[in-house]
XYZ file of C-alpha atoms in Angstrom:
500
model
C -0.476 74.826 4.453
C -1.022 72.567 1.336
C 2.527 71.709 1.202
C 2.573 70.730 4.915
C -0.393 68.636 4.345
C 1.500 66.620 1.407
C 4.833 66.396 3.357
C 2.525 64.909 6.434
C 0.969 62.240 4.115
C 4.345 61.584 2.315
C 5.354 60.782 6.171
C 2.748 58.583 6.559
C 3.182 56.551 3.631
C 6.756 56.086 4.118
C 6.431 55.054 7.772
C 3.952 52.284 6.521
C 6.112 50.956 3.806
C 8.896 50.912 6.772
C 6.201 49.347 9.254
C 5.437 46.639 6.403
C 8.997 45.814 5.701
C 9.468 45.518 9.081
C 6.872 43.133 9.651
C 7.888 41.044 6.451
C 11.300 40.247 7.979
C 10.189 39.428 11.755
C 6.954 37.249 10.823
C 8.900 34.293 9.364
C 9.636 31.158 11.548
C 12.960 31.136 12.650
C 13.921 27.756 12.468
C 14.017 25.780 9.401
C 11.810 23.278 9.316
C 10.547 20.408 7.044
C 6.747 21.010 5.709
C 5.571 17.596 3.768
C 2.169 16.566 2.779
C -0.317 15.225 0.043
C -3.648 16.536 0.540
C -6.549 16.178 -1.332
C -10.208 18.503 -0.792
C -13.010 17.609 -3.118
C -15.115 20.970 -3.789
C -18.310 20.582 -5.484
C -20.568 23.143 -6.934
C -23.311 23.090 -3.969
C -20.427 24.228 -1.898
C -18.022 26.229 -3.811
C -19.265 29.493 -2.862
C -18.564 29.164 0.920
C -15.006 26.802 0.409
C -13.931 30.031 -2.235
C -13.721 31.976 0.899
C -12.876 29.612 3.551
C -10.930 26.636 2.015
C -8.092 25.592 4.458
C -5.571 22.903 3.166
C -3.599 21.321 6.458
C 0.089 20.847 5.953
C 1.853 17.798 8.189
C 4.509 19.280 9.816
C 6.563 16.538 11.843
C 3.377 14.957 11.968
C 1.249 17.688 13.169
C -1.648 19.639 11.261
C 0.036 23.119 12.364
C 0.347 25.127 9.084
C -2.888 25.863 7.557
C -2.955 27.286 3.966
C -5.853 29.125 2.237
C -7.037 29.140 -1.601
C -7.027 32.720 -2.333
C -8.691 34.347 -5.425
C -11.250 31.400 -5.661
C -14.202 33.626 -6.573
C -12.855 33.538 -10.217
C -13.221 29.758 -10.110
C -16.376 29.480 -8.900
C -18.200 31.281 -11.696
C -16.254 29.275 -14.293
C -17.368 25.787 -12.492
C -20.070 23.986 -14.766
C -20.785 20.529 -14.134
C -17.585 18.871 -12.940
C -16.084 19.210 -9.328
C -12.982 20.760 -8.677
C -10.019 19.476 -6.175
C -6.874 21.325 -4.888
C -3.898 19.215 -4.362
C -0.964 20.439 -1.872
C 2.070 18.287 -2.480
C 5.367 19.942 -1.864
C 8.586 19.730 0.300
C 9.710 22.593 1.446
C 12.071 24.797 3.634
C 10.624 27.202 5.772
C 12.696 29.774 6.990
C 13.613 33.387 6.949
C 14.000 33.654 3.385
C 10.841 32.192 2.348
C 8.036 34.469 2.387
C 5.281 34.099 1.282
C 5.379 30.238 1.318
C 3.905 29.168 -2.326
C 2.283 25.842 -2.391
C 2.156 23.925 -5.803
C -1.900 23.460 -6.292
C -3.402 21.142 -9.107
C -6.708 22.312 -10.257
C -9.023 19.606 -12.308
C -12.704 21.158 -13.408
C -14.353 23.083 -16.461
C -12.400 26.064 -17.625
C -10.059 26.366 -14.816
C -6.473 27.815 -15.472
C -3.444 27.295 -12.857
C -3.719 31.648 -12.567
C -7.032 31.140 -10.808
C -5.996 29.879 -7.648
C -3.139 31.021 -5.218
C -2.392 29.134 -1.678
C -0.366 30.593 0.828
C 0.498 29.828 4.459
C -1.912 31.123 7.185
C -1.653 31.105 11.072
C 1.610 29.236 10.883
C 2.243 27.974 14.485
C 5.509 25.574 14.408
C 5.791 22.865 17.044
C 8.685 21.257 16.004
C 9.050 17.614 17.839
C 12.037 14.816 17.000
C 11.098 11.662 15.572
C 10.385 8.886 18.301
C 12.819 6.064 17.695
C 10.972 2.859 17.454
C 12.319 -0.520 18.841
C 10.508 -3.423 17.022
C 11.271 -7.213 16.784
C 10.886 -8.908 13.697
C 10.938 -13.100 12.961
C 12.745 -13.688 10.191
C 12.167 -17.159 8.464
C 15.176 -17.627 5.814
C 13.692 -20.094 3.579
C 15.099 -22.798 1.659
C 17.110 -22.504 -1.728
C 17.408 -18.996 -3.004
C 15.477 -17.636 -0.569
C 18.230 -16.493 2.048
C 19.933 -14.384 -0.521
C 17.064 -12.037 -0.888
C 16.432 -12.039 2.981
C 19.948 -11.175 3.235
C 19.382 -7.958 1.122
C 16.462 -7.428 2.905
C 18.000 -6.937 6.072
C 20.318 -4.880 4.807
C 17.748 -2.416 3.786
C 16.200 -2.426 7.103
C 19.374 -2.025 8.869
C 19.883 1.264 6.553
C 16.501 2.511 7.236
C 17.054 1.919 10.927
C 20.131 3.967 10.897
C 18.611 6.363 8.856
C 15.171 7.295 11.009
C 16.567 6.214 14.347
C 14.775 3.134 14.771
C 15.744 -0.390 16.313
C 15.240 -3.593 14.725
C 15.961 -7.058 16.538
C 15.580 -10.057 14.416
C 14.718 -13.425 15.695
C 15.458 -16.252 13.269
C 12.635 -18.931 13.109
C 13.127 -22.207 10.962
C 10.105 -23.062 8.733
C 9.867 -25.180 5.621
C 12.710 -27.399 4.541
C 15.337 -25.648 7.129
C 13.080 -26.855 9.964
C 12.424 -30.502 8.559
C 16.194 -30.713 8.693
C 16.463 -29.528 11.853
C 13.353 -30.931 13.841
C 11.777 -33.219 11.310
C 8.422 -30.612 10.998
C 8.076 -28.326 8.422
C 6.681 -25.875 11.792
C 7.590 -26.880 15.648
C 5.562 -25.337 18.165
C 8.545 -23.642 19.339
C 9.383 -21.959 16.231
C 5.889 -20.789 15.882
C 6.379 -19.450 19.409
C 8.995 -17.037 18.072
C 6.486 -16.002 15.259
C 3.968 -15.518 17.713
C 6.457 -13.122 20.076
C 7.430 -10.845 17.202
C 6.087 -7.600 15.941
C 6.240 -8.775 12.557
C 7.010 -11.753 10.613
C 9.514 -11.658 7.536
C 9.366 -14.608 5.225
C 11.555 -15.447 2.118
C 10.126 -18.702 0.342
C 10.227 -22.083 1.260
C 10.377 -25.573 -0.295
C 12.377 -27.537 -2.863
C 12.965 -30.540 -4.759
C 14.896 -32.116 -1.606
C 11.479 -32.357 0.250
C 9.146 -33.421 -2.461
C 8.941 -37.213 -1.584
C 7.372 -36.649 2.183
C 4.605 -37.185 3.034
C 1.856 -34.479 2.677
C 1.773 -33.181 6.260
C 5.314 -33.511 6.545
C 6.307 -31.000 3.187
C 7.617 -27.719 3.902
C 4.775 -25.802 2.344
C 2.772 -27.195 4.961
C 4.057 -24.715 7.909
C 2.423 -21.597 6.250
C -0.994 -22.303 6.846
C -0.085 -23.172 10.398
C 1.932 -19.997 10.974
C -1.099 -18.063 9.054
C -3.775 -19.873 11.734
C -1.065 -19.391 14.758
C -0.968 -15.405 13.943
C -5.121 -15.312 13.239
C -4.135 -13.734 9.614
C -7.067 -14.157 7.872
C -6.705 -11.697 4.977
C -3.704 -11.805 1.947
C -3.140 -8.507 0.435
C -1.485 -8.654 -2.833
C -0.656 -5.817 -5.316
C -0.810 -5.972 -8.658
C 1.125 -3.199 -10.065
C 2.988 -2.481 -13.224
C 6.269 -0.272 -13.140
C 6.245 2.288 -15.948
C 9.749 0.959 -16.600
C 8.837 -2.679 -16.941
C 5.836 -1.693 -19.024
C 7.200 -3.754 -22.046
C 7.613 -6.787 -20.146
C 3.933 -7.327 -19.538
C 2.183 -10.222 -21.781
C -0.656 -8.018 -22.308
C -1.157 -5.670 -25.371
C 0.756 -2.066 -25.202
C -2.652 -0.248 -25.580
C -3.774 -2.268 -22.596
C -0.625 -1.370 -20.616
C -1.088 1.930 -21.177
C -4.283 2.392 -19.472
C -2.738 1.556 -16.262
C -2.392 -1.796 -14.047
C -2.277 -0.809 -10.453
C -5.140 -2.882 -8.007
C -4.763 -5.353 -4.908
C -6.501 -8.373 -3.974
C -8.003 -8.747 -0.518
C -7.915 -12.572 -0.013
C -9.793 -14.420 2.535
C -6.705 -16.566 4.014
C -7.569 -19.345 6.734
C -11.099 -20.575 5.293
C -12.543 -22.364 2.498
C -12.146 -25.608 0.678
C -8.205 -25.080 1.595
C -9.139 -25.530 5.333
C -12.034 -27.826 5.096
C -12.690 -31.263 5.107
C -11.003 -33.729 2.595
C -12.211 -36.970 2.481
C -11.745 -39.932 -0.128
C -13.667 -42.863 0.218
C -14.899 -45.889 -2.225
C -18.530 -46.394 -3.334
C -20.873 -49.268 -3.265
C -19.555 -50.238 -6.878
C -15.906 -50.405 -6.021
C -15.259 -46.481 -7.449
C -13.255 -44.178 -5.527
C -14.242 -40.674 -4.754
C -12.855 -37.562 -3.032
C -14.838 -34.531 -1.432
C -13.298 -31.231 -0.501
C -15.924 -29.091 1.570
C -15.575 -25.465 1.149
C -17.020 -24.085 4.733
C -17.621 -20.444 5.404
C -19.320 -18.681 8.566
C -20.577 -15.392 8.544
C -18.275 -13.826 10.356
C -15.479 -14.860 8.063
C -17.233 -13.228 5.522
C -18.021 -10.489 6.937
C -14.745 -9.399 8.284
C -12.689 -9.916 5.281
C -15.469 -7.740 3.521
C -14.463 -4.954 5.790
C -10.636 -5.384 5.204
C -11.857 -5.068 1.209
C -13.822 -1.678 2.200
C -11.064 -0.295 4.444
C -8.586 -0.939 1.936
C -10.725 0.857 -0.722
C -10.557 3.770 1.537
C -6.572 3.864 1.100
C -6.832 3.497 -2.356
C -9.095 5.102 -5.202
C -12.540 4.016 -3.251
C -13.367 1.202 -5.598
C -14.311 -2.166 -4.390
C -15.262 -5.558 -6.414
C -16.548 -8.466 -4.709
C -15.480 -11.417 -6.052
C -17.309 -14.946 -6.122
C -19.365 -17.831 -7.842
C -22.772 -16.764 -6.011
C -24.838 -18.580 -9.236
C -23.717 -21.941 -8.107
C -22.117 -21.934 -4.819
C -23.843 -21.618 -1.364
C -20.801 -20.100 0.154
C -20.656 -16.813 -1.181
C -19.249 -13.361 -0.444
C -21.574 -10.938 -2.111
C -24.959 -10.286 -2.007
C -25.932 -10.430 -5.269
C -28.259 -13.743 -5.457
C -30.127 -14.733 -2.506
C -28.515 -18.459 -1.779
C -27.080 -20.011 1.139
C -25.985 -18.113 3.952
C -28.267 -14.966 4.829
C -25.629 -12.481 3.980
C -27.174 -9.726 1.873
C -28.224 -7.641 5.212
C -24.312 -7.714 6.408
C -23.212 -6.705 3.110
C -25.816 -4.387 2.929
C -24.671 -2.761 6.422
C -20.914 -2.760 5.201
C -21.651 -0.815 1.998
C -24.060 1.644 4.481
C -20.781 2.280 6.633
C -18.683 2.983 3.561
C -20.732 5.331 1.028
C -17.863 6.932 -0.574
C -16.849 3.416 -1.938
C -18.028 2.727 -5.222
C -19.118 -1.471 -4.637
C -19.616 -3.777 -7.689
C -19.866 -7.436 -7.718
C -18.470 -10.115 -10.368
C -18.381 -13.610 -11.006
C -14.900 -15.274 -10.692
C -14.974 -16.741 -14.085
C -15.594 -13.187 -15.497
C -13.120 -11.673 -13.319
C -10.398 -13.703 -14.501
C -11.163 -12.722 -17.828
C -11.518 -8.904 -17.405
C -8.026 -9.260 -15.539
C -6.173 -9.668 -18.711
C -8.961 -7.929 -20.852
C -9.050 -4.398 -18.750
C -7.259 -4.654 -15.747
C -7.559 -0.660 -15.274
C -10.952 -1.048 -13.725
C -9.926 -2.409 -10.885
C -9.029 -0.856 -7.154
C -9.336 -3.422 -5.125
C -10.992 -6.838 -5.535
C -11.936 -8.965 -2.172
C -12.653 -12.671 -2.527
C -12.452 -16.158 -0.789
C -9.348 -18.305 -0.306
C -9.298 -20.651 -3.754
C -10.495 -17.899 -6.113
C -7.879 -15.448 -4.522
C -5.164 -18.173 -4.956
C -6.027 -18.431 -8.475
C -6.719 -14.524 -9.625
C -3.529 -13.209 -7.647
C -1.393 -15.389 -9.458
C -3.195 -14.285 -12.522
C -2.728 -10.778 -11.820
C 0.815 -11.502 -11.012
C 1.810 -12.434 -14.284
C 0.401 -9.244 -16.364
C 2.827 -6.854 -14.263
C 5.806 -8.254 -16.019
C 7.701 -10.364 -13.287
C 6.846 -12.345 -10.029
C 10.462 -10.877 -8.786
C 8.781 -7.768 -8.377
C 5.644 -8.202 -6.142
C 5.203 -8.175 -2.402
C 2.428 -9.582 -0.122
C 1.213 -8.886 3.065
C -0.950 -11.309 5.469
C -3.091 -9.304 7.941
C -5.375 -10.110 10.707
C -7.163 -8.136 13.525
C -4.281 -6.453 14.764
C -1.171 -4.729 13.161
C 1.000 -7.897 13.053
C 1.343 -9.329 9.944
C 3.425 -11.767 7.772
C 5.119 -10.332 4.900
C 6.415 -12.235 2.005
C 7.470 -12.488 -1.667
C 5.035 -13.975 -3.757
C 7.497 -15.955 -5.568
C 8.943 -19.387 -4.616
C 12.254 -20.342 -3.538
C 13.792 -20.580 -7.023
C 15.928 -23.992 -6.439
C 17.229 -23.643 -9.958
C 19.115 -20.596 -9.313
C 20.655 -21.140 -5.766
C 23.692 -19.864 -4.707
C 24.411 -18.278 -8.394
C 23.683 -14.723 -6.826
C 20.772 -14.140 -9.962
C 17.807 -14.247 -7.664
C 16.029 -10.676 -7.744
C 15.473 -9.242 -4.488
C 13.153 -6.472 -4.887
C 9.772 -8.481 -4.339
C 11.074 -9.045 -0.777
C 12.730 -5.781 -0.226
C 8.947 -4.235 -1.275
C 7.462 -6.736 1.125
C 9.542 -5.309 4.267
C 8.297 -1.731 3.253
C 4.638 -2.952 3.364
C 5.490 -4.407 6.686
C 6.803 -0.717 7.472
C 3.682 0.752 6.189
C 1.173 -1.601 7.709
C 2.598 -3.131 10.808
C 4.892 -0.378 12.253
C 3.071 2.401 10.739
C 6.292 4.002 9.357
C 4.890 5.622 5.821
C 8.065 8.150 5.480
C 10.378 4.813 6.104
C 8.145 2.949 3.274
C 8.147 5.232 0.880
C 11.987 6.380 1.375
C 12.505 2.456 0.055
C 9.946 2.885 -2.842
C 11.904 5.355 -4.088
C 14.769 3.936 -4.036
C 13.350 0.925 -6.386
C 12.117 3.070 -8.544
C 15.335 5.245 -8.685
C 17.522 1.967 -9.487
C 14.718 1.064 -12.119
C 15.104 4.400 -13.581
C 18.719 4.298 -13.832
C 18.403 1.117 -15.608
C 19.440 -1.549 -13.496
C 18.084 -4.873 -13.595
C 18.315 -8.311 -12.527
C 18.551 -11.237 -14.760
C 14.508 -11.675 -15.060
C 13.529 -8.153 -15.519
C 16.849 -7.456 -17.809
C 16.305 -6.406 -21.267
C 18.894 -4.845 -23.807
C 20.146 -1.371 -23.259
C 19.928 -2.013 -19.360
C 22.591 -3.106 -16.764
C 22.002 -6.529 -16.033
C 23.350 -7.159 -11.899
C 22.937 -9.930 -9.379
C 21.137 -10.048 -6.117
C 23.753 -8.580 -3.994
C 24.547 -5.955 -6.586
C 20.986 -5.147 -6.576
C 20.771 -4.853 -2.839
C 24.009 -2.385 -3.312
C 22.154 -0.153 -5.838
C 18.822 0.564 -3.565
C 21.175 0.981 -0.391
C 22.986 3.406 -2.205
C 19.829 5.467 -3.416
C 17.955 5.226 0.264
């Protein structure tokens, strides 16, 4: 009897093991798919007990939140929490198929007394709905620019064409003349019919305009006068210029190594179509015969509120720190609510702060900001400021990164249609010599894909290719140093294309 009971028990155990093995074989997803994600969930001491049992991290499957992973064994983590919060970060690119059971997701946990062995992340309730990426068709107005500019625009369009081929998109290019080219053709830096081409496009890619050939022209006929018209015509009131130092180029920064080592990665949100550049400019003669010039700096409340909102929105997409820069101790036209002068803005700013409680908000006078940018740039995440101050601070910030040949920029308004351009000029002294660095223009195209076309993966692809080029020691003349390979503009384009 006893022996029979043992045999029956053994058979049950074996049956259970076989059932488990069969289940493991059939439970997997049949068709391979790619899962990519970067997802962060803050876990505070107060809610850790709940999250220890219920934390689920969604993974993106072809743009859909259809895969969940759960933090396992987190009770041991909760018991070790002291004062700091912890956060679990899933970061993976992995093929899911029959051969991957279970799917292990790398998890980074920071906090008091936490070790890697405390947390295991596994998939839960996998439901796969594979949807092929939709092809997108966009029209891009291309302003080739003057002097060296057509060389960098040519390489940028090659990169865009490769991205379109890789991801199944279609980009149509419409040439629009502005600057010296437009002056030579039409006698106007931006005729209305050329502006209309830009207005009809989904976005505008601009090289750089101007050069010695047109320096003697009257003010309104100079090549640079086309740019304010283009910005105003498209309603672009926010210029966003990143100041980021690539680790490979850190030695090129003029700042001390110990300052650079702390990191330089912030963005300046500059109001673009208001202030002194767009105010009245008058010169008249006083009673004593002396001439006097007056430049006015007008701002309306809605102009300040909308650029403030862009600043908060940008901070939400980054490290959630916003510094408002003005000169409120002197000027009535101010962008921060610290001193009750001029426009009645504190209520508006307070309302914006209330809408974005997650953002750490601070204020700084522009003269102090100019000093802090070179003293400790790591303190900044997003700076929002008015037109002239932003013009000056962003140029200062561009120099601490090592080369202006690496810095893109975007100009945006209320919609997604923007203007994208490198921050550097047309480089007339090296025009036609295949010397100019095309990376800033190429990175501007990446910004266009990200912010105007909602193509984050495509933008990441371009930025990763640029990063790999730098890792491989390939440099144009402006960023070259001993031990690196010096190449021209076209060869740099070839190198980036090869790494897309």
